[in-house]
Amino acid sequence: MTARHMMLISDGLKISCFTFTTTRKFKQISANKNVALAINNIQIEGMATLKGHTSDPKNVSFLKAFEKLQPEIYKMYCDVCLDPESPAELIEIYPKRIAIYTGGYPDSKMDVLNTDKKTAIRYSGSDFLKGENYE
Amino acid sequence: MSTTLSYDELEKEIIQELKKIRLVSWLLQKETM
């Protein structure tokens, strides 16, 4: 298991990013599509899908969102993302479980959304000490 | 104690939180460049 910072773009619950096919990150995700994100107080577990080259016409909506939402980073990477000879690959992540942790003990709570089971559950108070298996 | 929440309401809340990611990720990117 390894971790690194990523530039992420969300569309609803879907999260998109790109990387180069030459990286360890890409090779690891290719071999195991179960991924996890930690963003501030949000924990996400999901499934990654490799969507092909960033310049592929089917991925144009990603580039448009990238340019709109992250213009400074887009300026740095647009040449490589638009060059079909570059190793830039789009990755989409569909969350299966999203947990938001708020508060501090003893008032802490964790809201958990399970997109497979279509459940939303809040765990609070002494649940955190019981070692229960959270959904 | 566990409480069942509205799936749609929690989904909406999470989507709003995810929209903030781009600001955080940009800051992180700057710190690591």
JSON list of C-alpha atoms in Angstrom, two decimals:
[
{"chain": "A", "resi": 1, "resn": "MET", "atom": "CA", "xyz": [0.00, 0.00, 0.00]},
{"chain": "A", "resi": 2, "resn": "THR", "atom": "CA", "xyz": [1.36, 3.39, -0.95]},
{"chain": "A", "resi": 3, "resn": "ALA", "atom": "CA", "xyz": [0.01, 6.96, -0.87]},
{"chain": "A", "resi": 4, "resn": "ARG", "atom": "CA", "xyz": [0.62, 10.27, -2.57]},
{"chain": "A", "resi": 5, "resn": "HIS", "atom": "CA", "xyz": [-0.98, 13.63, -3.24]},
{"chain": "A", "resi": 6, "resn": "MET", "atom": "CA", "xyz": [-3.24, 13.81, -6.27]},
{"chain": "A", "resi": 7, "resn": "MET", "atom": "CA", "xyz": [-5.12, 16.49, -8.12]},
{"chain": "A", "resi": 8, "resn": "LEU", "atom": "CA", "xyz": [-8.76, 15.45, -7.96]},
{"chain": "A", "resi": 9, "resn": "ILE", "atom": "CA", "xyz": [-11.89, 16.68, -9.72]},
{"chain": "A", "resi": 10, "resn": "SER", "atom": "CA", "xyz": [-15.33, 15.65, -8.55]},
{"chain": "A", "resi": 11, "resn": "ASP", "atom": "CA", "xyz": [-18.54, 15.28, -10.52]},
{"chain": "A", "resi": 12, "resn": "GLY", "atom": "CA", "xyz": [-21.27, 14.21, -8.16]},
{"chain": "A", "resi": 13, "resn": "LEU", "atom": "CA", "xyz": [-19.78, 11.28, -6.30]},
{"chain": "A", "resi": 14, "resn": "LYS", "atom": "CA", "xyz": [-17.44, 10.40, -9.16]},
{"chain": "A", "resi": 15, "resn": "ILE", "atom": "CA", "xyz": [-13.84, 11.52, -8.72]},
{"chain": "A", "resi": 16, "resn": "SER", "atom": "CA", "xyz": [-11.44, 11.91, -11.63]},
{"chain": "A", "resi": 17, "resn": "CYS", "atom": "CA", "xyz": [-7.69, 12.33, -11.85]},
{"chain": "A", "resi": 18, "resn": "PHE", "atom": "CA", "xyz": [-4.92, 11.61, -14.30]},
{"chain": "A", "resi": 19, "resn": "THR", "atom": "CA", "xyz": [-1.47, 10.18, -14.12]},
{"chain": "A", "resi": 20, "resn": "PHE", "atom": "CA", "xyz": [1.25, 8.89, -16.41]},
{"chain": "A", "resi": 21, "resn": "THR", "atom": "CA", "xyz": [1.31, 5.25, -17.39]},
{"chain": "A", "resi": 22, "resn": "THR", "atom": "CA", "xyz": [5.00, 5.19, -16.51]},
{"chain": "A", "resi": 23, "resn": "THR", "atom": "CA", "xyz": [4.39, 5.79, -12.80]},
{"chain": "A", "resi": 24, "resn": "ARG", "atom": "CA", "xyz": [4.26, 3.31, -9.91]},
{"chain": "A", "resi": 25, "resn": "LYS", "atom": "CA", "xyz": [0.84, 4.69, -9.09]},
{"chain": "A", "resi": 26, "resn": "PHE", "atom": "CA", "xyz": [-0.53, 3.70, -12.49]},
{"chain": "A", "resi": 27, "resn": "LYS", "atom": "CA", "xyz": [1.03, 0.26, -12.34]},
{"chain": "A", "resi": 28, "resn": "GLN", "atom": "CA", "xyz": [-0.36, -0.33, -8.86]},
{"chain": "A", "resi": 29, "resn": "ILE", "atom": "CA", "xyz": [-3.87, 0.79, -9.81]},
{"chain": "A", "resi": 30, "resn": "SER", "atom": "CA", "xyz": [-3.73, -1.35, -12.96]},
{"chain": "A", "resi": 31, "resn": "ALA", "atom": "CA", "xyz": [-3.00, -4.38, -10.79]},
{"chain": "A", "resi": 32, "resn": "ASN", "atom": "CA", "xyz": [-5.46, -3.53, -7.99]},
{"chain": "A", "resi": 33, "resn": "LYS", "atom": "CA", "xyz": [-8.35, -1.21, -8.71]},
{"chain": "A", "resi": 34, "resn": "ASN", "atom": "CA", "xyz": [-9.44, -0.93, -5.10]},
{"chain": "A", "resi": 35, "resn": "VAL", "atom": "CA", "xyz": [-8.34, 2.54, -4.06]},
{"chain": "A", "resi": 36, "resn": "ALA", "atom": "CA", "xyz": [-8.76, 4.76, -1.02]},
{"chain": "A", "resi": 37, "resn": "LEU", "atom": "CA", "xyz": [-8.68, 8.53, -0.62]},
{"chain": "A", "resi": 38, "resn": "ALA", "atom": "CA", "xyz": [-8.17, 10.55, 2.55]},
{"chain": "A", "resi": 39, "resn": "ILE", "atom": "CA", "xyz": [-9.25, 14.16, 2.19]},
{"chain": "A", "resi": 40, "resn": "ASN", "atom": "CA", "xyz": [-9.37, 16.21, 5.38]},
{"chain": "A", "resi": 41, "resn": "ASN", "atom": "CA", "xyz": [-12.07, 14.49, 7.46]},
{"chain": "A", "resi": 42, "resn": "ILE", "atom": "CA", "xyz": [-13.39, 12.40, 4.55]},
{"chain": "A", "resi": 43, "resn": "GLN", "atom": "CA", "xyz": [-12.45, 8.77, 3.97]},
{"chain": "A", "resi": 44, "resn": "ILE", "atom": "CA", "xyz": [-13.31, 7.23, 0.62]},
{"chain": "A", "resi": 45, "resn": "GLU", "atom": "CA", "xyz": [-12.98, 3.65, -0.56]},
{"chain": "A", "resi": 46, "resn": "GLY", "atom": "CA", "xyz": [-13.81, 2.95, -4.15]},
{"chain": "A", "resi": 47, "resn": "MET", "atom": "CA", "xyz": [-13.05, 1.29, -7.44]},
{"chain": "A", "resi": 48, "resn": "ALA", "atom": "CA", "xyz": [-10.80, 2.87, -10.04]},
{"chain": "A", "resi": 49, "resn": "THR", "atom": "CA", "xyz": [-11.46, 2.60, -13.76]},
{"chain": "A", "resi": 50, "resn": "LEU", "atom": "CA", "xyz": [-8.81, 3.31, -16.36]},
{"chain": "A", "resi": 51, "resn": "LYS", "atom": "CA", "xyz": [-10.43, 5.46, -19.03]},
{"chain": "A", "resi": 52, "resn": "GLY", "atom": "CA", "xyz": [-7.69, 5.69, -21.62]},
{"chain": "A", "resi": 53, "resn": "HIS", "atom": "CA", "xyz": [-5.63, 8.62, -22.81]},
{"chain": "A", "resi": 54, "resn": "THR", "atom": "CA", "xyz": [-6.64, 12.06, -21.60]},
{"chain": "A", "resi": 55, "resn": "SER", "atom": "CA", "xyz": [-6.75, 13.31, -25.19]},
{"chain": "A", "resi": 56, "resn": "ASP", "atom": "CA", "xyz": [-9.24, 10.64, -26.26]},
{"chain": "A", "resi": 57, "resn": "PRO", "atom": "CA", "xyz": [-12.40, 12.39, -27.54]},
{"chain": "A", "resi": 58, "resn": "LYS", "atom": "CA", "xyz": [-14.50, 10.39, -25.07]},
{"chain": "A", "resi": 59, "resn": "ASN", "atom": "CA", "xyz": [-12.60, 12.07, -22.23]},
{"chain": "A", "resi": 60, "resn": "VAL", "atom": "CA", "xyz": [-13.18, 15.63, -23.40]},
{"chain": "A", "resi": 61, "resn": "SER", "atom": "CA", "xyz": [-15.52, 16.37, -20.49]},
{"chain": "A", "resi": 62, "resn": "PHE", "atom": "CA", "xyz": [-12.66, 15.68, -18.07]},
{"chain": "A", "resi": 63, "resn": "LEU", "atom": "CA", "xyz": [-10.36, 18.15, -19.83]},
{"chain": "A", "resi": 64, "resn": "LYS", "atom": "CA", "xyz": [-13.09, 20.78, -19.85]},
{"chain": "A", "resi": 65, "resn": "ALA", "atom": "CA", "xyz": [-13.73, 20.31, -16.14]},
{"chain": "A", "resi": 66, "resn": "PHE", "atom": "CA", "xyz": [-9.96, 20.27, -15.48]},
{"chain": "A", "resi": 67, "resn": "GLU", "atom": "CA", "xyz": [-9.52, 23.59, -17.30]},
{"chain": "A", "resi": 68, "resn": "LYS", "atom": "CA", "xyz": [-12.49, 25.17, -15.55]},
{"chain": "A", "resi": 69, "resn": "LEU", "atom": "CA", "xyz": [-11.87, 23.93, -12.04]},
{"chain": "A", "resi": 70, "resn": "GLN", "atom": "CA", "xyz": [-8.09, 23.79, -11.84]},
{"chain": "A", "resi": 71, "resn": "PRO", "atom": "CA", "xyz": [-6.96, 26.44, -14.38]},
{"chain": "A", "resi": 72, "resn": "GLU", "atom": "CA", "xyz": [-3.49, 26.96, -12.94]},
{"chain": "A", "resi": 73, "resn": "ILE", "atom": "CA", "xyz": [-2.66, 23.26, -12.94]},
{"chain": "A", "resi": 74, "resn": "TYR", "atom": "CA", "xyz": [-4.31, 22.82, -16.33]},
{"chain": "A", "resi": 75, "resn": "LYS", "atom": "CA", "xyz": [-1.92, 25.40, -17.82]},
{"chain": "A", "resi": 76, "resn": "MET", "atom": "CA", "xyz": [1.01, 23.31, -16.60]},
{"chain": "A", "resi": 77, "resn": "TYR", "atom": "CA", "xyz": [-0.32, 20.00, -17.90]},
{"chain": "A", "resi": 78, "resn": "CYS", "atom": "CA", "xyz": [-2.55, 20.77, -20.89]},
{"chain": "A", "resi": 79, "resn": "ASP", "atom": "CA", "xyz": [0.19, 20.17, -23.47]},
{"chain": "A", "resi": 80, "resn": "VAL", "atom": "CA", "xyz": [0.95, 16.72, -22.15]},
{"chain": "A", "resi": 81, "resn": "CYS", "atom": "CA", "xyz": [-2.74, 15.88, -21.64]},
{"chain": "A", "resi": 82, "resn": "LEU", "atom": "CA", "xyz": [-3.55, 16.86, -25.22]},
{"chain": "A", "resi": 83, "resn": "ASP", "atom": "CA", "xyz": [-0.55, 15.10, -26.78]},
{"chain": "A", "resi": 84, "resn": "PRO", "atom": "CA", "xyz": [-1.73, 11.62, -27.78]},
{"chain": "A", "resi": 85, "resn": "GLU", "atom": "CA", "xyz": [1.88, 10.42, -27.73]},
{"chain": "A", "resi": 86, "resn": "SER", "atom": "CA", "xyz": [2.28, 11.28, -24.05]},
{"chain": "A", "resi": 87, "resn": "PRO", "atom": "CA", "xyz": [1.62, 8.67, -21.34]},
{"chain": "A", "resi": 88, "resn": "ALA", "atom": "CA", "xyz": [-1.25, 10.64, -19.70]},
{"chain": "A", "resi": 89, "resn": "GLU", "atom": "CA", "xyz": [-4.15, 8.42, -18.62]},
{"chain": "A", "resi": 90, "resn": "LEU", "atom": "CA", "xyz": [-7.50, 9.36, -17.11]},
{"chain": "A", "resi": 91, "resn": "ILE", "atom": "CA", "xyz": [-8.64, 7.51, -13.99]},
{"chain": "A", "resi": 92, "resn": "GLU", "atom": "CA", "xyz": [-12.15, 7.62, -12.59]},
{"chain": "A", "resi": 93, "resn": "ILE", "atom": "CA", "xyz": [-12.99, 6.53, -9.08]},
{"chain": "A", "resi": 94, "resn": "TYR", "atom": "CA", "xyz": [-16.47, 5.44, -8.08]},
{"chain": "A", "resi": 95, "resn": "PRO", "atom": "CA", "xyz": [-16.79, 5.53, -4.28]},
{"chain": "A", "resi": 96, "resn": "LYS", "atom": "CA", "xyz": [-18.30, 2.49, -2.58]},
{"chain": "A", "resi": 97, "resn": "ARG", "atom": "CA", "xyz": [-18.03, 3.83, 0.95]},
{"chain": "A", "resi": 98, "resn": "ILE", "atom": "CA", "xyz": [-17.65, 7.43, 2.03]},
{"chain": "A", "resi": 99, "resn": "ALA", "atom": "CA", "xyz": [-17.26, 8.36, 5.68]},
{"chain": "A", "resi": 100, "resn": "ILE", "atom": "CA", "xyz": [-17.22, 11.86, 7.13]},
{"chain": "A", "resi": 101, "resn": "TYR", "atom": "CA", "xyz": [-15.83, 12.19, 10.63]},
{"chain": "A", "resi": 102, "resn": "THR", "atom": "CA", "xyz": [-16.73, 15.25, 12.68]},
{"chain": "A", "resi": 103, "resn": "GLY", "atom": "CA", "xyz": [-16.43, 16.46, 16.24]},
{"chain": "A", "resi": 104, "resn": "GLY", "atom": "CA", "xyz": [-14.03, 15.19, 18.85]},
{"chain": "A", "resi": 105, "resn": "TYR", "atom": "CA", "xyz": [-14.41, 12.63, 21.59]},
{"chain": "A", "resi": 106, "resn": "PRO", "atom": "CA", "xyz": [-16.86, 12.26, 23.31]},
{"chain": "A", "resi": 107, "resn": "ASP", "atom": "CA", "xyz": [-19.04, 14.11, 20.78]},
{"chain": "A", "resi": 108, "resn": "SER", "atom": "CA", "xyz": [-17.51, 12.54, 17.70]},
{"chain": "A", "resi": 109, "resn": "LYS", "atom": "CA", "xyz": [-19.65, 11.11, 14.96]},
{"chain": "A", "resi": 110, "resn": "MET", "atom": "CA", "xyz": [-19.08, 9.39, 11.65]},
{"chain": "A", "resi": 111, "resn": "ASP", "atom": "CA", "xyz": [-21.61, 9.48, 8.84]},
{"chain": "A", "resi": 112, "resn": "VAL", "atom": "CA", "xyz": [-21.13, 6.59, 6.43]},
{"chain": "A", "resi": 113, "resn": "LEU", "atom": "CA", "xyz": [-22.62, 6.40, 2.95]},
{"chain": "A", "resi": 114, "resn": "ASN", "atom": "CA", "xyz": [-22.52, 2.96, 1.32]},
{"chain": "A", "resi": 115, "resn": "THR", "atom": "CA", "xyz": [-23.29, 3.31, -2.39]},
{"chain": "A", "resi": 116, "resn": "ASP", "atom": "CA", "xyz": [-23.57, -0.44, -2.98]},
{"chain": "A", "resi": 117, "resn": "LYS", "atom": "CA", "xyz": [-26.06, -1.06, -0.19]},
{"chain": "A", "resi": 118, "resn": "LYS", "atom": "CA", "xyz": [-27.66, 2.39, -0.56]},
{"chain": "A", "resi": 119, "resn": "THR", "atom": "CA", "xyz": [-27.39, 2.96, 3.17]},
{"chain": "A", "resi": 120, "resn": "ALA", "atom": "CA", "xyz": [-26.56, 6.05, 5.22]},
{"chain": "A", "resi": 121, "resn": "ILE", "atom": "CA", "xyz": [-25.69, 5.49, 8.87]},
{"chain": "A", "resi": 122, "resn": "ARG", "atom": "CA", "xyz": [-24.42, 7.79, 11.62]},
{"chain": "A", "resi": 123, "resn": "TYR", "atom": "CA", "xyz": [-22.20, 6.27, 14.29]},
{"chain": "A", "resi": 124, "resn": "SER", "atom": "CA", "xyz": [-21.78, 8.44, 17.35]},
{"chain": "A", "resi": 125, "resn": "GLY", "atom": "CA", "xyz": [-20.85, 8.55, 21.01]},
{"chain": "A", "resi": 126, "resn": "SER", "atom": "CA", "xyz": [-19.63, 5.35, 22.57]},
{"chain": "A", "resi": 127, "resn": "ASP", "atom": "CA", "xyz": [-19.71, 3.42, 19.27]},
{"chain": "A", "resi": 128, "resn": "PHE", "atom": "CA", "xyz": [-16.13, 4.51, 18.73]},
{"chain": "A", "resi": 129, "resn": "LEU", "atom": "CA", "xyz": [-14.98, 2.64, 21.81]},
{"chain": "A", "resi": 130, "resn": "LYS", "atom": "CA", "xyz": [-16.81, -0.60, 21.12]},
{"chain": "A", "resi": 131, "resn": "GLY", "atom": "CA", "xyz": [-14.68, -1.66, 18.19]},
{"chain": "A", "resi": 132, "resn": "GLU", "atom": "CA", "xyz": [-17.79, -2.46, 16.22]},
{"chain": "A", "resi": 133, "resn": "ASN", "atom": "CA", "xyz": [-17.56, -3.35, 12.59]},
{"chain": "A", "resi": 134, "resn": "TYR", "atom": "CA", "xyz": [-18.82, -0.25, 10.90]},
{"chain": "A", "resi": 135, "resn": "GLU", "atom": "CA", "xyz": [-20.84, -0.71, 7.73]},
{"chain": "B", "resi": 1, "resn": "MET", "atom": "CA", "xyz": [-25.35, 4.49, 18.98]},
{"chain": "B", "resi": 2, "resn": "SER", "atom": "CA", "xyz": [-26.06, 4.17, 15.26]},
{"chain": "B", "resi": 3, "resn": "THR", "atom": "CA", "xyz": [-28.78, 6.07, 13.47]},
{"chain": "B", "resi": 4, "resn": "THR", "atom": "CA", "xyz": [-30.14, 5.57, 9.99]},
{"chain": "B", "resi": 5, "resn": "LEU", "atom": "CA", "xyz": [-29.90, 8.76, 7.92]},
{"chain": "B", "resi": 6, "resn": "SER", "atom": "CA", "xyz": [-31.51, 9.79, 4.66]},
{"chain": "B", "resi": 7, "resn": "TYR", "atom": "CA", "xyz": [-29.34, 8.40, 1.86]},
{"chain": "B", "resi": 8, "resn": "ASP", "atom": "CA", "xyz": [-30.21, 11.27, -0.47]},
{"chain": "B", "resi": 9, "resn": "GLU", "atom": "CA", "xyz": [-29.48, 13.93, 2.13]},
{"chain": "B", "resi": 10, "resn": "LEU", "atom": "CA", "xyz": [-26.10, 12.47, 3.09]},
{"chain": "B", "resi": 11, "resn": "GLU", "atom": "CA", "xyz": [-25.23, 12.02, -0.58]},
{"chain": "B", "resi": 12, "resn": "LYS", "atom": "CA", "xyz": [-26.00, 15.71, -1.20]},
{"chain": "B", "resi": 13, "resn": "GLU", "atom": "CA", "xyz": [-23.86, 16.74, 1.77]},
{"chain": "B", "resi": 14, "resn": "ILE", "atom": "CA", "xyz": [-20.95, 14.61, 0.54]},
{"chain": "B", "resi": 15, "resn": "ILE", "atom": "CA", "xyz": [-21.19, 15.98, -2.99]},
{"chain": "B", "resi": 16, "resn": "GLN", "atom": "CA", "xyz": [-20.92, 19.50, -1.59]},
{"chain": "B", "resi": 17, "resn": "GLU", "atom": "CA", "xyz": [-17.87, 18.47, 0.45]},
{"chain": "B", "resi": 18, "resn": "LEU", "atom": "CA", "xyz": [-16.25, 16.84, -2.58]},
{"chain": "B", "resi": 19, "resn": "LYS", "atom": "CA", "xyz": [-16.58, 20.09, -4.52]},
{"chain": "B", "resi": 20, "resn": "LYS", "atom": "CA", "xyz": [-14.16, 21.65, -2.03]},
{"chain": "B", "resi": 21, "resn": "ILE", "atom": "CA", "xyz": [-11.50, 19.07, -2.84]},
{"chain": "B", "resi": 22, "resn": "ARG", "atom": "CA", "xyz": [-10.12, 21.03, -5.72]},
{"chain": "B", "resi": 23, "resn": "LEU", "atom": "CA", "xyz": [-9.13, 23.90, -3.45]},
{"chain": "B", "resi": 24, "resn": "VAL", "atom": "CA", "xyz": [-7.39, 21.62, -1.00]},
{"chain": "B", "resi": 25, "resn": "SER", "atom": "CA", "xyz": [-5.68, 19.55, -3.67]},
{"chain": "B", "resi": 26, "resn": "TRP", "atom": "CA", "xyz": [-4.32, 22.70, -5.30]},
{"chain": "B", "resi": 27, "resn": "LEU", "atom": "CA", "xyz": [-2.85, 23.82, -1.98]},
{"chain": "B", "resi": 28, "resn": "LEU", "atom": "CA", "xyz": [-1.31, 20.41, -1.44]},
{"chain": "B", "resi": 29, "resn": "GLN", "atom": "CA", "xyz": [0.08, 20.42, -4.95]},
{"chain": "B", "resi": 30, "resn": "LYS", "atom": "CA", "xyz": [1.73, 23.78, -4.34]},
{"chain": "B", "resi": 31, "resn": "GLU", "atom": "CA", "xyz": [3.25, 22.54, -1.11]},
{"chain": "B", "resi": 32, "resn": "THR", "atom": "CA", "xyz": [4.76, 19.50, -2.76]},
{"chain": "B", "resi": 33, "resn": "MET", "atom": "CA", "xyz": [6.08, 21.10, -5.92]}
]
